[in-house]
Amino acid sequence: MDYETEEQQLEAIKRWWKENSNMVITGIAIGVASIFGWQYYQVEQAKHTEQASILYEQVLVNSADTLKINDQMASVNQLEAEFKDTPYASLSALIIAKQQITAGEIDKAQQQYRWVIENANQSELKYLAKIRLSRLLLTNKQQDQALSLLNETYPESFNGMVLELKGDVFSIQGNKIEARKAYLEAISLSKSSSRWLQLKIDDIGNISADSNLETGSEPSA
Amino acid sequence: MLQSIHDKAKGILGIIIVAFLALVFGLWGIGDYLTGATEKFVAKVDGVEITQSQFDQGLARQRQRMEQMFQGKIPDSPIMQQRMKEQVVEQLIIQQVMQKMVTDEGYRIADVVLAQKIKNMKAFQQDGAFDNNSYHAIVQSQGMGVKEFENLFRNDLAVQQLQDAVTRSSIIGQSELNILNQIQQQSRDINYLQIDDISFLSDINVNDDQVKEYFELNGARYKHPEMVSISYVELTTDDMAKNIPVDEEAVRQLYDDYVASLSSKEQRKARHILVALATDADADIQEQKKALADDLLIRINKGESFESLAKEHSEDPGSASSGGELGWVSKGMMVPAFEAALFKLEKGQVSDVVKSNFGYHIIRFDDAKLEKTITYDDKKVDLVKQYKSQLLEDGFYEKSELMATTAYESDQSLQEVADALGLTIKTSEAFSRVQGKGIATNDKVRNAAFNPEVISEGRNSDVIEVSKNHVVVLRVDSHTEASLKSLEEVKHLIESAIRIEKAREKSMALALEALSKLEQGESIENDSIQVSAKLVKLGSVKRDDTSANKQILTEAFTMTKPVADKPVYKVVEVSGGTAVIELKSVTMPAQATTAQLEILARQFQNEQANRDMEVVLGYLKSQSDIARSEEL
């Protein structure tokens, strides 16, 4: 709708202001409060993250020392309990898992990987943990569990690694045809040349379906 | 318009809109709306542009690294250049991706950690301790503010945290290692028949028809390369040096500087007696001590031994016991008052009482060490060189600039360039893109001569920097396109090519014949199989056996494994002939011990770590929207 004169317009503005001034002022107040609130939140969040970051650096420094595994565990527990919202909890879990594997504590390492899979907000760490868990399962002769973990969907960049591992599982199960298929697919995805993957393919040789039955004579891992 | 605001801004909605606007401007400011981007960009990562100047800087750094790696000789081919550019763009993209990752995933380096890492950097240290001035100076010399540097560094450290975690926690399962161990350690029992082409070469006759036919099919392979010959003008500092008149006076001055620099290197052997005095001692004590020192000086001058007086009375704990001996002292080592007094003395002389902030010294100058002074005449050649090189540094640059502008402005001839610089025009023999003599041994010169503008438009080239002290401008005198060689010219080449081809056909035929006999069950040891062939019994070998023929080994280890003791055969071409490989059996290694697996694990640790990081990086990149500019 149009206003006929400027006075009328002015009138309209005044009226609007009379009716809404409280609201506008409240709005500005809330806006200003949110800015300060947000900044306060950010500062607190930064402090929280820095604390986690420092704890993680400690875990990293002691990562090669198997004797310190108990101290390490305390830090990792704290990170997982209080700093789950930072990437440092998962990073530390991955590191302690390796340390546990070196110390022969395979079950505990599995728990760490499972923790990352369930709790990490960073997908790349989650998928990395899945692959590493499947490596442990394979070592534990739990080939079916390893395979079902590897059969889940992974982002593209993980596929080469997943397929090679699948090939390893099939190979250990004596299924040379599936192994070869997986290896060949893996090598077609890999950007850099992988000498060992090629050797795995060469070693199986160009077998056809009927020769698969005969491979039982080799000593298996 | 106002009415619509009136309608919409009523009530709670008004509050929300205003609160929202306040938030937006409060958080991001209005700066983003005012700066317009006009610069060219080479790539875009999630809308963030990687600018041309960032790329140029990156390329310059990469070039520097390559120069160090190849010791100044970067392979200069266009393909290498293009690859280097692509690598630099990739690095910048990864940098941007990682920067985004750090923010999005909430990585953060604490201020104390950042400070610690900066303090520990060798570049910012002086005498082993962090030096704030050097820190600021070095950072600013990189064209950065300290704040900017710290932000970048903070970011790098955060990326490092992820990388450390991923790579140091890499694992390889024992079962996977076992598979690798079985591949690495398996041995294969191998024999092979080798049939050499060379034994058939002399039996093969080639007639003209065959040569003609071959030439018709393959003539395009035989070419005279494209050639050019050039005229060029070259400027070197050595040539310039000849024309610089020597200013005798300036050389004299250099000699004086040299002599002065010698005396600053003089070392003096000295002794002293110290009567210690605290810096805040009052006047009475000062007087007492001064009297003590004066007394000692009188006793020395009367002939008492300096050494024994020092032993008895000197309050310098470091030297008193050795009779005041200080050893060799050079300028800058001692407090100024002491130094001034010592270097004023004649050899053997004892100083007056000298006051420093340690107290009162009596000093004796025992001996001097001076680098031998070279006479003016002997030094002159060096000095003239030094004198000229100072002048040349500027002169060479100016002259190359003059060369560049003259060559560009009158680009249809070299005469003006030669005249302007007082140089002569030289000419080269004809050379190809890949090979040349004289000036054309330099690949920058060859590349410039084959530049399309130079070669077909007949222009002068740019100034080519052959080396730091040597620049060249050239133009093409004559140019011959690549041309096919005539039958006559290549006849003997073709004859031998045909011979080799036929010989290979013969050895292949024999190999196939042997193969069919072997597959029917004949033994490889039978004489009837070894016609024109040599039997090599490799026996049981591993894949990295260095004594065996590499080609045979590689082929034998890709052969399908024999089943039920039935050997497997394969015909392969090797260099110089054909071979028939017999793979009799494959023996797997015994189950690896834990120790062996550990060795293997260590062997693969790095490779595995790199692969893990590569995968993570690949994933992070895939999460960003990356656009690359077409042209680089």
XYZ file of N, CA, C and O in Angstrom, chain B residues 423-518:
384
model
N 80.743 -6.021 -28.937
C 81.080 -7.446 -29.026
C 80.998 -7.894 -30.479
O 80.483 -7.173 -31.332
N 81.508 -9.086 -30.751
C 81.448 -9.574 -32.129
C 80.366 -10.651 -32.248
O 79.992 -11.288 -31.269
N 79.875 -10.803 -33.484
C 78.870 -11.837 -33.736
C 79.583 -13.135 -34.074
O 80.482 -13.160 -34.921
N 79.208 -14.193 -33.394
C 79.818 -15.500 -33.671
C 78.785 -16.388 -34.321
O 77.587 -16.113 -34.251
N 79.251 -17.470 -34.934
C 78.292 -18.399 -35.542
C 78.566 -19.818 -35.058
O 79.658 -20.128 -34.598
N 77.546 -20.647 -35.177
C 77.688 -22.029 -34.714
C 77.588 -22.992 -35.888
O 77.129 -22.630 -36.968
N 77.997 -24.229 -35.655
C 77.688 -25.302 -36.601
C 76.230 -25.659 -36.454
O 75.590 -25.306 -35.462
N 75.703 -26.388 -37.431
C 74.309 -26.813 -37.340
C 74.153 -27.813 -36.195
O 75.040 -28.613 -35.935
N 73.020 -27.716 -35.503
C 72.757 -28.673 -34.407
C 71.283 -29.026 -34.356
O 70.442 -28.338 -34.929
N 70.988 -30.128 -33.689
C 69.601 -30.594 -33.579
C 69.053 -30.210 -32.208
O 69.738 -29.612 -31.397
N 67.788 -30.592 -31.971
C 67.179 -30.287 -30.683
C 67.912 -30.944 -29.514
O 67.910 -30.431 -28.410
N 68.478 -32.111 -29.786
C 69.018 -32.870 -28.662
C 70.533 -32.853 -28.568
O 71.091 -33.292 -27.569
N 71.213 -32.354 -29.597
C 72.653 -32.489 -29.595
C 73.307 -31.343 -30.353
O 72.770 -30.884 -31.364
N 74.443 -30.882 -29.852
C 75.147 -29.827 -30.559
C 76.562 -29.677 -30.045
O 76.954 -30.292 -29.064
N 77.329 -28.840 -30.758
C 78.713 -28.605 -30.350
C 78.878 -27.155 -29.918
O 78.046 -26.312 -30.252
N 79.980 -26.850 -29.247
C 80.288 -25.474 -28.850
C 79.191 -24.901 -27.974
O 78.758 -25.534 -27.026
N 78.721 -23.726 -28.352
C 77.698 -23.058 -27.562
C 76.425 -23.905 -27.500
O 75.658 -23.848 -26.533
N 76.212 -24.748 -28.523
C 74.986 -25.546 -28.590
C 75.030 -26.790 -27.708
O 74.076 -27.566 -27.672
N 76.116 -26.998 -26.966
C 76.082 -28.092 -25.994
C 75.138 -27.733 -24.847
O 74.655 -28.606 -24.152
N 74.892 -26.438 -24.681
C 74.009 -26.005 -23.603
C 72.540 -26.175 -24.012
O 72.123 -25.684 -25.059
N 71.763 -26.874 -23.173
C 70.396 -27.164 -23.620
C 69.492 -25.939 -23.588
O 68.509 -25.880 -24.319
N 69.841 -24.946 -22.768
C 69.035 -23.713 -22.793
C 69.197 -23.013 -24.153
O 68.247 -22.463 -24.688
N 70.426 -23.045 -24.665
C 70.686 -22.436 -25.968
C 69.914 -23.185 -27.050
O 69.252 -22.579 -27.897
N 69.966 -24.535 -27.002
C 69.246 -25.318 -28.013
C 67.750 -25.056 -27.946
O 67.096 -24.848 -28.964
N 67.197 -25.065 -26.693
C 65.763 -24.800 -26.555
C 65.388 -23.444 -27.138
O 64.367 -23.312 -27.808
N 66.235 -22.439 -26.888
C 65.934 -21.090 -27.361
C 65.970 -21.047 -28.887
O 65.144 -20.398 -29.524
N 66.924 -21.758 -29.489
C 67.058 -21.737 -30.942
C 65.863 -22.405 -31.617
O 65.464 -22.031 -32.708
N 65.278 -23.395 -30.931
C 64.141 -24.110 -31.525
C 62.797 -23.519 -31.084
O 61.747 -24.080 -31.352
N 62.860 -22.399 -30.369
C 61.633 -21.700 -30.012
C 60.931 -21.223 -31.286
O 61.581 -20.641 -32.155
N 59.624 -21.464 -31.449
C 58.933 -21.148 -32.707
C 59.122 -19.706 -33.165
O 59.319 -19.452 -34.348
N 59.081 -18.753 -32.240
C 59.228 -17.354 -32.644
C 60.599 -17.088 -33.233
O 60.750 -16.306 -34.151
N 61.591 -17.738 -32.645
C 62.955 -17.527 -33.107
C 63.171 -18.237 -34.434
O 63.764 -17.706 -35.365
N 62.645 -19.454 -34.516
C 62.966 -20.284 -35.671
C 62.183 -19.853 -36.908
O 62.739 -19.763 -37.996
N 60.888 -19.550 -36.765
C 60.138 -19.290 -37.994
C 59.891 -17.807 -38.227
O 59.730 -17.378 -39.362
N 59.883 -16.986 -37.183
C 59.649 -15.571 -37.422
C 60.955 -14.800 -37.541
O 60.947 -13.583 -37.705
N 62.075 -15.516 -37.376
C 63.367 -14.876 -37.601
C 63.702 -13.778 -36.607
O 64.387 -12.817 -36.913
N 63.177 -13.899 -35.382
C 63.479 -12.865 -34.392
C 64.700 -13.236 -33.569
O 65.104 -14.396 -33.510
N 65.248 -12.208 -32.879
C 66.283 -12.483 -31.883
C 65.653 -13.225 -30.706
O 64.493 -13.008 -30.375
N 66.451 -14.041 -30.080
C 65.945 -14.736 -28.902
C 65.957 -13.799 -27.702
O 66.472 -12.689 -27.772
N 65.361 -14.241 -26.601
C 65.538 -13.533 -25.335
C 66.993 -13.688 -24.904
O 67.739 -14.456 -25.500
N 67.371 -12.966 -23.855
C 68.704 -13.176 -23.305
C 68.705 -14.498 -22.546
O 67.859 -14.735 -21.694
N 69.620 -15.375 -22.910
C 69.675 -16.698 -22.295
C 70.799 -16.718 -21.270
O 71.940 -16.375 -21.595
N 70.457 -17.123 -20.060
C 71.477 -17.166 -19.017
C 72.124 -18.549 -19.030
O 71.605 -19.514 -18.492
N 73.265 -18.636 -19.710
C 73.963 -19.916 -19.822
C 74.542 -20.300 -18.461
O 74.433 -21.436 -18.007
N 75.155 -19.331 -17.800
C 75.555 -19.516 -16.416
C 75.463 -18.155 -15.755
O 75.078 -17.181 -16.395
N 75.848 -18.088 -14.486
C 75.670 -16.844 -13.749
C 76.458 -15.695 -14.387
O 76.051 -14.550 -14.339
N 77.592 -16.036 -15.001
C 78.450 -14.996 -15.559
C 78.501 -15.033 -17.079
O 79.481 -14.594 -17.680
N 77.470 -15.558 -17.690
C 77.554 -15.810 -19.121
C 76.150 -15.740 -19.722
O 75.314 -16.582 -19.409
N 75.890 -14.704 -20.539
C 74.575 -14.617 -21.187
C 74.738 -14.532 -22.700
O 75.773 -14.088 -23.202
N 73.695 -14.968 -23.411
C 73.758 -15.084 -24.861
C 72.452 -14.602 -25.482
O 71.390 -14.824 -24.925
N 72.566 -13.898 -26.626
C 71.392 -13.663 -27.471
C 71.690 -14.298 -28.821
O 72.808 -14.187 -29.317
N 70.696 -14.972 -29.393
C 70.977 -15.655 -30.655
C 69.868 -15.415 -31.671
O 68.770 -14.981 -31.310
N 70.155 -15.682 -32.933
C 69.118 -15.754 -33.957
C 69.477 -16.876 -34.919
O 70.640 -17.267 -35.035
N 68.445 -17.384 -35.580
C 68.659 -18.549 -36.420
C 69.110 -18.116 -37.802
O 68.479 -17.254 -38.427
N 70.234 -18.659 -38.295
C 70.718 -18.353 -39.646
C 70.069 -19.249 -40.675
O 69.597 -18.797 -41.711
N 70.096 -20.539 -40.407
C 69.470 -21.448 -41.369
C 68.776 -22.558 -40.624
O 69.144 -22.898 -39.488
N 67.757 -23.096 -41.258
C 66.905 -24.070 -40.600
C 66.539 -25.146 -41.602
O 66.044 -24.836 -42.690
N 66.836 -26.405 -41.295
C 66.377 -27.483 -42.167
C 65.397 -28.339 -41.409
O 65.676 -28.777 -40.289
N 64.230 -28.546 -42.040
C 63.212 -29.401 -41.422
C 63.730 -30.833 -41.380
O 64.602 -31.212 -42.159
N 63.147 -31.593 -40.508
C 63.482 -33.012 -40.481
C 63.103 -33.612 -41.828
O 62.099 -33.230 -42.415
N 63.924 -34.530 -42.328
C 63.586 -35.123 -43.628
C 63.834 -36.615 -43.593
O 64.662 -37.101 -42.820
N 63.094 -37.316 -44.415
C 63.280 -38.761 -44.467
C 64.607 -39.082 -45.136
O 65.019 -38.395 -46.067
N 65.244 -40.139 -44.663
C 66.481 -40.557 -45.302
C 66.142 -41.385 -46.536
O 65.083 -42.016 -46.603
N 67.038 -41.383 -47.504
C 66.775 -42.144 -48.731
C 67.104 -43.610 -48.492
O 67.796 -43.967 -47.537
N 66.592 -44.440 -49.372
C 66.828 -45.887 -49.258
C 68.320 -46.182 -49.208
O 68.781 -46.989 -48.417
N 69.086 -45.498 -50.067
C 70.529 -45.713 -50.105
C 71.179 -45.484 -48.744
O 71.986 -46.256 -48.280
N 70.740 -44.379 -48.100
C 71.354 -44.014 -46.830
C 71.099 -45.047 -45.731
O 71.903 -45.203 -44.812
N 69.953 -45.695 -45.808
C 69.593 -46.573 -44.694
C 69.675 -48.055 -45.042
O 69.316 -48.899 -44.226
N 70.166 -48.342 -46.225
C 70.143 -49.726 -46.689
C 70.800 -50.688 -45.688
O 70.216 -51.695 -45.298
N 71.996 -50.323 -45.224
C 72.692 -51.248 -44.330
C 71.990 -51.358 -42.974
O 71.972 -52.415 -42.356
N 71.378 -50.268 -42.538
C 70.629 -50.323 -41.284
C 69.454 -51.285 -41.411
O 69.181 -52.101 -40.526
N 68.768 -51.181 -42.566
C 67.596 -52.026 -42.774
C 68.001 -53.487 -42.895
O 67.367 -54.370 -42.326
N 69.101 -53.715 -43.589
C 69.563 -55.103 -43.728
C 69.787 -55.748 -42.363
O 69.337 -56.868 -42.111
N 70.445 -55.011 -41.510
C 70.713 -55.648 -40.227
C 69.433 -55.756 -39.386
O 69.250 -56.718 -38.648
N 68.523 -54.794 -39.566
C 67.246 -54.903 -38.852
C 66.494 -56.147 -39.282
O 65.936 -56.880 -38.452
N 66.499 -56.402 -40.621
C 65.804 -57.588 -41.129
C 66.465 -58.855 -40.614
O 65.810 -59.797 -40.171
N 67.784 -58.832 -40.623
C 68.522 -60.000 -40.151
C 68.149 -60.343 -38.707
O 67.882 -61.488 -38.372
N 68.119 -59.291 -37.889
C 67.799 -59.519 -36.479
C 66.372 -60.045 -36.322
O 66.104 -60.969 -35.564
N 65.478 -59.475 -37.119
C 64.084 -59.915 -37.067
C 63.955 -61.397 -37.438
O 63.297 -62.168 -36.754
N 64.634 -61.756 -38.532
C 64.545 -63.151 -39.016
C 65.183 -64.109 -38.016
O 64.681 -65.220 -37.793
N 66.304 -63.659 -37.461
C 66.980 -64.517 -36.488
C 66.070 -64.781 -35.300
O 65.968 -65.905 -34.795
N 65.366 -63.713 -34.855
C 64.436 -63.875 -33.742
C 63.313 -64.846 -34.114
O 62.917 -65.708 -33.336
N 62.832 -64.755 -35.383
C 61.789 -65.677 -35.827
C 62.278 -67.117 -35.725
O 61.565 -68.010 -35.300
N 63.549 -67.323 -36.123
C 64.106 -68.680 -36.079
C 64.210 -69.185 -34.651
O 63.816 -70.326 -34.348
N 64.756 -68.358 -33.777
C 64.932 -68.845 -32.413
C 63.571 -69.074 -31.760
O 63.380 -70.023 -31.001
N 62.608 -68.232 -32.101
C 61.264 -68.406 -31.557
C 60.651 -69.714 -32.057
O 60.037 -70.458 -31.293
N 60.848 -70.003 -33.360
C 60.295 -71.230 -33.925
C 60.875 -72.451 -33.214
O 60.149 -73.391 -32.856
N 62.207 -72.403 -32.988
C 62.847 -73.523 -32.302
C 62.332 -73.663 -30.878
O 62.099 -74.773 -30.376
N 62.128 -72.503 -30.237
C 61.646 -72.531 -28.860
C 60.259 -73.148 -28.793
O 59.965 -73.986 -27.922
N 59.404 -72.776 -29.741
C 58.035 -73.308 -29.746
C 58.027 -74.813 -30.025
O 57.248 -75.567 -29.444
N 58.945 -75.219 -30.900
C 59.081 -76.642 -31.206
C 59.473 -77.423 -29.943
O 58.880 -78.443 -29.610
N 60.467 -76.845 -29.238
C 60.911 -77.482 -27.991
C 59.765 -77.535 -26.991
O 59.549 -78.545 -26.315
N 58.995 -76.444 -26.928
C 57.881 -76.376 -25.971
C 56.893 -77.506 -26.205
O 56.466 -78.181 -25.257
N 56.569 -77.732 -27.496
C 55.548 -78.748 -27.743
C 56.082 -80.139 -27.377
O 55.355 -80.972 -26.845
N 57.374 -80.371 -27.607
C 57.960 -81.658 -27.208
C 57.932 -81.800 -25.687
O 57.586 -82.861 -25.152
N 58.276 -80.716 -25.000
C 58.313 -80.763 -23.534
C 56.922 -81.023 -22.976
O 56.733 -81.797 -22.036
